[in-house]
Amino acid sequence: MDKIAIIGLGYVGLPLAVEFAKQYTVVGFDIFQTRIDELRAGYDRTMELDATEVQEAIKNGIHFSTNLEDLRTCTIFIVTVPTPIDTSNRPDLTPLVKASETVGKVLKTEDIVIYESTVYPGVTEEVCVPVLEKVSGLTFNSDFYAGYSPERINPGDKTHTVKNILKVTSGSTPEIADKVDTLYRSIILAGTHKASSIKVAEASKVIENTQRDVNIALINELALIFNTMGIDTNEVIEAAATKWNFIKLKPGLVGGHCIGVDPYYLTYKSEELGYKPNLILGARQINNGMGKYIADKTIKLMIEHDAKIKDANVLVLGLTFKENCPDIRNTKVVDIITELEAFKCHVDVYDPWVDKAEAKKYYGYDLVGNPLEGNKTYDAIVVAVGHQEFVEYSEASYAKLGGVIVDVKGIVKNPTWRL
């Protein structure tokens, strides 16, 4: 039986490794020793898995490691590292290249390397495979093979877990495509869809989130229009949603490591080939501007309520990119905070889901404790994330905090303003 190595133990890699460990011998590899130590102790800082699930995986024989030598006996390597963008919104393939170099050092004849990281069509065969060949000295599709099966993890979702989401698969030859598909079908209860090529599978992933980005951008633009008209956008959506084929979405911030990033992979490749994807880029511009819009609206509401602006105290509830998960990667709440600080406001940020050390490390924020436990009042409260804790705040709780209440997520009863 194949021995599987999972390269990268984040939101994608860890749940996948644990699922495979129920049937296969698995090595979970990560470059961060702290992460490995925590997992060996049964702790998952991403909160995708609880201690019982991690400990059960260890009992099943999963081996967590930072040691390259532990990968030498593996025959299938699944790469699940991040694929971020740089400050110019260009794809940063550095983690993918470095992971490929790592795998190349232990690659053997007949091994298969499967990539799950979101990329533009062509990256697996045009970027990653040459690295594997160079480092290993082996020949692609003769000595070793490749596959691509895009990740479909939804952070914080305890229903749509890895085994319950249909998986797209592909391989570098018809025979390898069959083998990759069979491998995933052995653990994915929802089934698989075998694509005709690696490039088709890569493209399918990148358009999933591009489509969502464009659709949300439309709703965000409608919210901007309706707000100028004095119309409640959510009431409009509820009315329109009475038609069976209306796609019901809500306006809001579009961040995270997928929807706010993946479209740039497609637009980069498109522009490289000479086509300017105006619709996709326009959607990105709209969604990237929502944080500033919300902050500016907050300032205007404060002025209307005779609040001072310079040295005003503003509370932002939530820092993660989505509700009920600790993921702060590419969170657009930062845009709200940055704009408020540009007006010389003093901003407190509270998020019960976020590790304070991580918030400090990545954004420089000193998160405050539960504001309901103190006596501080604010000129404005921005409810930026729909954590269950904030949903459960009573009207009296919000009133205790004082000031203008800006509800980005539609969870507050009778806010001053709702997006």
Short mmCIF file of C-alpha atoms in Angstrom, two decimals:
data_model
loop_
_atom_site.label_atom_id
_atom_site.label_comp_id
_atom_site.label_asym_id
_atom_site.label_seq_id
_atom_site.Cartn_x
_atom_site.Cartn_y
_atom_site.Cartn_z
CA MET A 1 0.00 0.00 0.00
CA ASP A 2 1.17 3.53 -0.78
CA LYS A 3 2.68 5.62 1.98
CA ILE A 4 1.43 9.20 1.77
CA ALA A 5 3.24 12.41 2.65
CA ILE A 6 1.22 15.58 3.19
CA ILE A 7 3.46 18.63 2.70
CA GLY A 8 2.06 21.58 4.67
CA LEU A 9 -0.20 21.12 7.69
CA GLY A 10 -2.42 24.20 7.60
CA TYR A 11 -6.17 24.52 7.12
CA VAL A 12 -5.99 22.23 4.08
CA GLY A 13 -3.21 19.78 4.83
CA LEU A 14 -4.07 18.73 8.37
CA PRO A 15 -7.70 17.62 7.81
CA LEU A 16 -6.57 15.81 4.66
CA ALA A 17 -3.72 14.06 6.48
CA VAL A 18 -6.02 12.98 9.30
CA GLU A 19 -8.58 11.59 6.85
CA PHE A 20 -5.97 9.65 4.88
CA ALA A 21 -4.50 8.30 8.14
CA LYS A 22 -7.70 6.34 8.73
CA GLN A 23 -6.72 4.04 5.85
CA TYR A 24 -3.08 4.72 4.94
CA THR A 25 0.30 5.24 6.54
CA VAL A 26 0.77 9.00 6.57
CA VAL A 27 3.61 11.42 7.28
CA GLY A 28 2.40 14.94 8.00
CA PHE A 29 5.28 17.28 7.13
CA ASP A 30 5.64 20.96 7.99
CA ILE A 31 8.59 23.33 8.16
CA PHE A 32 7.47 24.88 11.46
CA GLN A 33 8.61 22.89 14.49
CA THR A 34 6.13 24.71 16.75
CA ARG A 35 3.26 23.46 14.59
CA ILE A 36 4.57 19.89 14.74
CA ASP A 37 5.03 20.04 18.52
CA GLU A 38 1.48 21.30 18.98
CA LEU A 39 0.03 18.58 16.78
CA ARG A 40 1.99 15.87 18.56
CA ALA A 41 0.41 17.19 21.75
CA GLY A 42 -3.05 16.99 20.16
CA TYR A 43 -3.57 20.72 19.63
CA ASP A 44 -4.66 22.27 16.32
CA ARG A 45 -4.35 26.07 16.39
CA THR A 46 -6.55 26.38 13.27
CA MET A 47 -9.44 24.81 15.25
CA GLU A 48 -10.41 22.72 12.22
CA LEU A 49 -9.92 19.60 14.34
CA ASP A 50 -10.43 19.09 18.05
CA ALA A 51 -7.97 17.32 20.33
CA THR A 52 -9.82 14.03 20.10
CA GLU A 53 -9.57 13.97 16.30
CA VAL A 54 -5.86 14.77 16.31
CA GLN A 55 -5.12 12.20 19.01
CA GLU A 56 -7.14 9.59 17.13
CA ALA A 57 -5.04 10.27 14.02
CA ILE A 58 -1.87 9.77 16.06
CA LYS A 59 -3.27 6.44 17.31
CA ASN A 60 -3.93 5.51 13.68
CA GLY A 61 -0.23 5.93 13.06
CA ILE A 62 0.12 9.40 11.51
CA HIS A 63 3.62 10.76 12.00
CA PHE A 64 4.07 14.53 12.29
CA SER A 65 7.55 15.66 11.32
CA THR A 66 9.89 18.42 10.12
CA ASN A 67 12.56 15.85 9.22
CA LEU A 68 13.13 15.38 5.49
CA GLU A 69 14.40 11.84 6.07
CA ASP A 70 10.92 10.78 7.21
CA LEU A 71 9.67 11.41 3.67
CA ARG A 72 12.07 9.04 1.88
CA THR A 73 9.85 5.96 2.18
CA CYS A 74 6.73 7.78 0.93
CA THR A 75 5.45 7.05 -2.57
CA ILE A 76 2.74 9.71 -2.89
CA PHE A 77 3.40 13.34 -2.01
CA ILE A 78 0.46 15.75 -1.64
CA VAL A 79 1.46 19.41 -1.53
CA THR A 80 -0.92 21.70 0.37
CA VAL A 81 1.11 24.85 0.94
CA PRO A 82 -0.29 28.41 0.67
CA THR A 83 -0.28 30.31 -2.63
CA PRO A 84 -0.48 33.99 -1.60
CA ILE A 85 -0.09 37.20 -3.58
CA ASP A 86 2.54 39.90 -3.13
CA THR A 87 2.00 43.59 -2.45
CA SER A 88 1.41 44.16 -6.18
CA ASN A 89 -1.30 41.48 -6.30
CA ARG A 90 0.95 39.15 -8.29
CA PRO A 91 1.09 35.40 -7.53
CA ASP A 92 3.78 34.45 -5.03
CA LEU A 93 4.76 30.89 -5.89
CA THR A 94 7.66 30.81 -3.43
CA PRO A 95 6.03 28.35 -0.97
CA LEU A 96 5.08 26.07 -3.88
CA VAL A 97 8.57 26.14 -5.38
CA LYS A 98 10.23 25.49 -2.01
CA ALA A 99 7.83 22.60 -1.32
CA SER A 100 8.67 21.16 -4.74
CA GLU A 101 12.37 21.43 -3.93
CA THR A 102 11.76 19.55 -0.69
CA VAL A 103 9.88 16.77 -2.46
CA GLY A 104 12.50 16.65 -5.22
CA LYS A 105 15.18 15.75 -2.69
CA VAL A 106 13.38 12.51 -1.77
CA LEU A 107 11.60 11.73 -5.06
CA LYS A 108 12.02 8.18 -6.40
CA THR A 109 11.07 6.26 -9.53
CA GLU A 110 7.30 5.65 -9.82
CA ASP A 111 6.43 8.26 -7.16
CA ILE A 112 3.46 10.60 -7.68
CA VAL A 113 3.37 14.26 -6.62
CA ILE A 114 -0.12 15.74 -6.28
CA TYR A 115 -0.67 19.47 -5.83
CA GLU A 116 -3.71 20.93 -4.07
CA SER A 117 -2.65 24.58 -3.79
CA THR A 118 -4.70 27.07 -5.83
CA VAL A 119 -2.80 28.18 -8.94
CA TYR A 120 -3.37 29.51 -12.44
CA PRO A 121 -3.62 26.88 -15.22
CA GLY A 122 -0.17 25.58 -16.10
CA VAL A 123 1.67 26.03 -12.79
CA THR A 124 1.88 22.32 -11.95
CA GLU A 125 3.48 21.28 -15.22
CA GLU A 126 5.29 24.52 -16.14
CA VAL A 127 6.62 25.63 -12.74
CA CYS A 128 6.53 22.77 -10.23
CA VAL A 129 7.48 19.80 -12.42
CA PRO A 130 10.69 21.44 -13.74
CA VAL A 131 11.75 22.01 -10.11
CA LEU A 132 11.06 18.36 -9.30
CA GLU A 133 13.07 17.24 -12.33
CA LYS A 134 16.00 19.54 -11.57
CA VAL A 135 16.33 18.60 -7.90
CA SER A 136 15.65 14.86 -8.28
CA GLY A 137 17.42 14.25 -11.58
CA LEU A 138 14.40 12.21 -12.66
CA THR A 139 12.31 12.58 -15.82
CA PHE A 140 8.64 13.60 -15.71
CA ASN A 141 6.11 11.02 -16.94
CA SER A 142 8.89 8.50 -17.29
CA ASP A 143 10.40 8.22 -13.81
CA PHE A 144 7.80 10.07 -11.77
CA TYR A 145 4.30 11.48 -12.28
CA ALA A 146 2.11 14.36 -11.16
CA GLY A 147 -1.50 15.09 -10.33
CA TYR A 148 -3.64 18.03 -9.32
CA SER A 149 -6.65 17.93 -7.02
CA PRO A 150 -7.71 21.39 -5.86
CA GLU A 151 -8.42 21.85 -2.18
CA ARG A 152 -12.00 22.55 -1.22
CA ILE A 153 -11.70 23.24 2.48
CA ASN A 154 -14.12 25.76 3.98
CA PRO A 155 -12.47 27.04 7.21
CA GLY A 156 -14.74 26.97 10.23
CA ASP A 157 -17.37 24.79 8.50
CA LYS A 158 -18.02 21.65 10.55
CA THR A 159 -20.53 20.27 8.03
CA HIS A 160 -18.72 20.61 4.73
CA THR A 161 -15.54 18.86 5.88
CA VAL A 162 -12.93 17.44 3.52
CA LYS A 163 -14.63 14.04 3.14
CA ASN A 164 -18.04 15.60 2.49
CA ILE A 165 -17.03 17.85 -0.43
CA LEU A 166 -16.84 16.39 -3.92
CA LYS A 167 -13.21 16.40 -5.14
CA VAL A 168 -11.88 17.25 -8.59
CA THR A 169 -8.93 15.04 -9.56
CA SER A 170 -6.47 14.79 -12.45
CA GLY A 171 -3.19 13.18 -13.45
CA SER A 172 -0.33 13.66 -15.88
CA THR A 173 -1.20 10.48 -17.81
CA PRO A 174 -4.51 8.62 -18.16
CA GLU A 175 -3.22 5.85 -15.92
CA ILE A 176 -2.04 8.25 -13.23
CA ALA A 177 -5.33 10.18 -13.47
CA ASP A 178 -7.13 6.93 -12.66
CA LYS A 179 -4.79 6.21 -9.76
CA VAL A 180 -5.17 9.72 -8.30
CA ASP A 181 -8.93 9.51 -8.65
CA THR A 182 -9.04 6.11 -6.95
CA LEU A 183 -6.84 7.40 -4.13
CA TYR A 184 -9.16 10.30 -3.32
CA ARG A 185 -12.30 8.26 -3.86
CA SER A 186 -11.13 5.98 -1.06
CA ILE A 187 -11.58 8.77 1.50
CA ILE A 188 -14.01 11.29 -0.05
CA LEU A 189 -17.58 10.21 0.74
CA ALA A 190 -19.04 12.85 -1.58
CA GLY A 191 -17.24 11.31 -4.56
CA THR A 192 -14.84 12.63 -7.17
CA HIS A 193 -14.86 14.25 -10.61
CA LYS A 194 -11.96 13.24 -12.83
CA ALA A 195 -10.90 16.14 -15.07
CA SER A 196 -9.45 15.49 -18.52
CA SER A 197 -6.17 17.22 -17.72
CA ILE A 198 -4.21 18.90 -14.96
CA LYS A 199 -4.79 22.32 -16.55
CA VAL A 200 -8.57 21.80 -16.58
CA ALA A 201 -8.46 20.89 -12.87
CA GLU A 202 -6.31 23.93 -12.09
CA ALA A 203 -8.68 26.21 -14.01
CA SER A 204 -11.75 24.73 -12.30
CA LYS A 205 -10.41 25.71 -8.90
CA VAL A 206 -9.40 29.24 -9.76
CA ILE A 207 -12.80 30.05 -11.33
CA GLU A 208 -14.77 28.72 -8.33
CA ASN A 209 -13.66 31.64 -6.20
CA THR A 210 -13.47 34.08 -9.10
CA GLN A 211 -17.17 33.49 -9.76
CA ARG A 212 -18.00 34.11 -6.10
CA ASP A 213 -15.84 37.23 -6.08
CA VAL A 214 -17.65 38.68 -9.10
CA ASN A 215 -21.08 37.82 -7.69
CA ILE A 216 -20.31 39.41 -4.32
CA ALA A 217 -18.89 42.47 -6.07
CA LEU A 218 -22.23 42.92 -7.82
CA ILE A 219 -24.07 42.82 -4.48
CA ASN A 220 -21.54 45.20 -2.94
CA GLU A 221 -21.98 47.64 -5.80
CA LEU A 222 -25.75 47.40 -5.44
CA ALA A 223 -25.35 48.15 -1.72
CA LEU A 224 -23.35 51.26 -2.56
CA ILE A 225 -26.07 52.37 -4.97
CA PHE A 226 -28.97 51.62 -2.63
CA ASN A 227 -27.26 53.33 0.29
CA THR A 228 -27.11 56.55 -1.74
CA MET A 229 -30.85 56.11 -2.40
CA GLY A 230 -31.70 55.49 1.24
CA ILE A 231 -32.92 51.96 0.49
CA ASP A 232 -32.18 49.00 2.78
CA THR A 233 -30.10 46.61 0.66
CA ASN A 234 -31.01 43.58 2.77
CA GLU A 235 -34.71 44.25 2.26
CA VAL A 236 -34.13 44.47 -1.48
CA ILE A 237 -32.25 41.15 -1.45
CA GLU A 238 -35.00 39.44 0.55
CA ALA A 239 -37.58 40.65 -1.94
CA ALA A 240 -35.53 39.62 -4.98
CA ALA A 241 -34.79 36.22 -3.44
CA THR A 242 -38.47 35.29 -3.67
CA LYS A 243 -37.70 34.38 -7.30
CA TRP A 244 -36.44 30.80 -7.50
CA ASN A 245 -33.34 31.46 -9.61
CA PHE A 246 -32.04 34.55 -7.80
CA ILE A 247 -28.62 33.95 -6.20
CA LYS A 248 -28.98 35.22 -2.65
CA LEU A 249 -25.77 36.85 -1.44
CA LYS A 250 -25.07 39.53 1.15
CA PRO A 251 -22.81 42.58 0.81
CA GLY A 252 -19.66 42.66 2.89
CA LEU A 253 -15.91 42.31 3.14
CA VAL A 254 -14.19 39.84 0.81
CA GLY A 255 -10.93 38.66 2.32
CA GLY A 256 -9.30 35.40 3.30
CA HIS A 257 -6.87 33.20 1.45
CA CYS A 258 -9.27 32.19 -1.35
CA ILE A 259 -11.88 34.59 -2.73
CA GLY A 260 -9.76 37.68 -2.14
CA VAL A 261 -6.64 36.09 -3.64
CA ASP A 262 -7.44 33.44 -6.26
CA PRO A 263 -8.81 35.81 -8.94
CA TYR A 264 -5.40 37.48 -9.13
CA TYR A 265 -3.85 34.18 -10.22
CA LEU A 266 -6.22 34.05 -13.17
CA THR A 267 -5.89 37.72 -14.08
CA TYR A 268 -2.08 37.48 -13.90
CA LYS A 269 -1.96 34.63 -16.41
CA SER A 270 -4.62 36.26 -18.58
CA GLU A 271 -2.73 39.55 -18.83
CA GLU A 272 0.52 37.67 -19.45
CA LEU A 273 -1.16 36.18 -22.52
CA GLY A 274 -2.40 39.58 -23.69
CA TYR A 275 -6.03 39.63 -22.51
CA LYS A 276 -7.19 42.16 -19.91
CA PRO A 277 -9.95 40.62 -17.75
CA ASN A 278 -11.86 43.83 -17.03
CA LEU A 279 -14.86 42.26 -15.29
CA ILE A 280 -12.73 40.25 -12.85
CA LEU A 281 -10.41 43.18 -12.12
CA GLY A 282 -13.40 45.49 -11.69
CA ALA A 283 -14.91 43.09 -9.17
CA ARG A 284 -11.64 43.01 -7.26
CA GLN A 285 -11.55 46.81 -7.18
CA ILE A 286 -15.08 47.02 -5.79
CA ASN A 287 -14.50 44.38 -3.12
CA ASN A 288 -11.12 45.81 -2.11
CA GLY A 289 -12.77 49.19 -1.55
CA MET A 290 -15.42 48.03 0.89
CA GLY A 291 -13.29 48.41 4.03
CA LYS A 292 -12.57 52.05 3.27
CA TYR A 293 -16.23 52.64 2.42
CA ILE A 294 -17.38 51.20 5.76
CA ALA A 295 -14.83 53.27 7.70
CA ASP A 296 -15.80 56.45 5.85
CA LYS A 297 -19.47 55.75 6.54
CA THR A 298 -18.64 55.28 10.22
CA ILE A 299 -16.92 58.67 10.33
CA LYS A 300 -19.89 60.37 8.65
CA LEU A 301 -22.31 58.79 11.13
CA MET A 302 -20.15 59.93 14.03
CA ILE A 303 -20.23 63.48 12.68
CA GLU A 304 -24.01 63.30 12.33
CA HIS A 305 -24.22 62.24 15.97
CA ASP A 306 -21.98 65.13 17.10
CA ALA A 307 -19.08 62.87 18.02
CA LYS A 308 -15.54 64.13 17.78
CA ILE A 309 -13.37 62.47 15.18
CA LYS A 310 -9.77 63.13 16.20
CA ASP A 311 -8.97 61.01 19.27
CA ALA A 312 -12.38 59.33 19.07
CA ASN A 313 -12.59 55.85 20.58
CA VAL A 314 -13.82 53.21 18.14
CA LEU A 315 -14.36 49.54 18.87
CA VAL A 316 -14.03 47.00 16.04
CA LEU A 317 -15.62 43.64 16.83
CA GLY A 318 -13.89 40.87 14.91
CA LEU A 319 -10.60 40.57 13.05
CA THR A 320 -10.83 37.24 11.20
CA PHE A 321 -11.78 37.08 7.54
CA LYS A 322 -14.98 35.15 8.35
CA GLU A 323 -17.13 34.19 11.30
CA ASN A 324 -16.38 31.45 13.82
CA CYS A 325 -12.83 30.66 12.75
CA PRO A 326 -9.42 31.99 13.85
CA ASP A 327 -8.05 32.66 10.33
CA ILE A 328 -6.75 36.22 9.95
CA ARG A 329 -5.01 35.75 6.58
CA ASN A 330 -5.82 38.60 4.18
CA THR A 331 -8.62 39.86 6.42
CA LYS A 332 -10.19 43.04 5.09
CA VAL A 333 -11.13 44.19 8.58
CA VAL A 334 -7.62 45.62 8.52
CA ASP A 335 -8.74 48.09 5.84
CA ILE A 336 -11.44 49.43 8.17
CA ILE A 337 -8.98 49.83 11.02
CA THR A 338 -6.35 51.50 8.81
CA GLU A 339 -8.84 54.04 7.47
CA LEU A 340 -10.20 54.86 10.94
CA GLU A 341 -6.68 55.38 12.21
CA ALA A 342 -6.02 57.69 9.27
CA PHE A 343 -8.73 59.93 10.79
CA LYS A 344 -6.73 59.86 14.07
CA CYS A 345 -9.24 57.64 15.85
CA HIS A 346 -8.12 55.34 18.65
CA VAL A 347 -9.20 51.85 17.58
CA ASP A 348 -9.67 48.92 19.95
CA VAL A 349 -10.02 45.48 18.34
CA TYR A 350 -11.68 42.55 20.07
CA ASP A 351 -11.86 39.05 18.65
CA PRO A 352 -12.33 36.04 20.97
CA TRP A 353 -11.29 33.67 18.18
CA VAL A 354 -7.88 35.17 17.47
CA ASP A 355 -4.61 34.39 19.21
CA LYS A 356 -3.33 37.72 20.56
CA ALA A 357 0.27 36.89 19.69
CA GLU A 358 -0.70 36.22 16.05
CA ALA A 359 -2.60 39.51 15.77
CA LYS A 360 0.46 41.31 17.10
CA LYS A 361 2.88 39.42 14.88
CA TYR A 362 1.02 39.83 11.58
CA TYR A 363 -0.73 43.19 12.01
CA GLY A 364 0.82 44.89 15.03
CA TYR A 365 -2.51 44.99 16.90
CA ASP A 366 -2.79 44.59 20.66
CA LEU A 367 -6.20 42.97 20.94
CA VAL A 368 -8.32 44.06 23.89
CA GLY A 369 -10.24 41.80 26.22
CA ASN A 370 -14.01 41.40 26.25
CA PRO A 371 -15.29 45.02 26.23
CA LEU A 372 -18.49 43.99 28.02
CA GLU A 373 -16.40 43.14 31.07
CA GLY A 374 -15.04 46.68 31.33
CA ASN A 375 -16.49 50.16 31.69
CA LYS A 376 -15.05 51.79 28.58
CA THR A 377 -17.50 53.35 26.16
CA TYR A 378 -16.95 54.17 22.51
CA ASP A 379 -17.93 56.83 20.00
CA ALA A 380 -18.56 54.08 17.46
CA ILE A 381 -18.75 50.29 17.33
CA VAL A 382 -18.09 48.49 14.04
CA VAL A 383 -19.39 44.91 14.01
CA ALA A 384 -17.05 43.61 11.33
CA VAL A 385 -17.31 39.82 11.77
CA GLY A 386 -20.37 37.74 12.51
CA HIS A 387 -18.94 35.56 15.28
CA GLN A 388 -21.61 33.73 17.26
CA GLU A 389 -20.50 35.64 20.37
CA PHE A 390 -21.48 38.92 18.70
CA VAL A 391 -24.75 37.47 17.42
CA GLU A 392 -25.63 36.66 21.03
CA TYR A 393 -24.92 40.19 22.29
CA SER A 394 -28.21 41.73 23.42
CA GLU A 395 -29.41 45.17 22.45
CA ALA A 396 -28.52 46.24 25.96
CA SER A 397 -24.98 44.92 25.52
CA TYR A 398 -24.42 47.03 22.43
CA ALA A 399 -26.05 50.02 24.14
CA LYS A 400 -23.66 49.60 27.09
CA LEU A 401 -20.71 50.04 24.74
CA GLY A 402 -22.23 53.33 23.59
CA GLY A 403 -21.98 55.32 20.38
CA VAL A 404 -22.84 54.75 16.75
CA ILE A 405 -23.30 51.08 15.81
CA VAL A 406 -22.22 50.08 12.31
CA ASP A 407 -23.36 46.56 11.42
CA VAL A 408 -21.34 45.07 8.56
CA LYS A 409 -22.75 41.55 8.95
CA GLY A 410 -26.46 42.14 9.52
CA ILE A 411 -26.50 40.57 12.98
CA VAL A 412 -27.38 43.52 15.22
CA LYS A 413 -30.94 44.46 16.07
CA ASN A 414 -31.58 48.15 15.36
CA PRO A 415 -28.05 49.33 14.49
CA THR A 416 -27.38 52.92 13.55
CA TRP A 417 -26.49 51.73 10.05
CA ARG A 418 -26.32 48.37 8.32
CA LEU A 419 -24.35 47.64 5.16
#
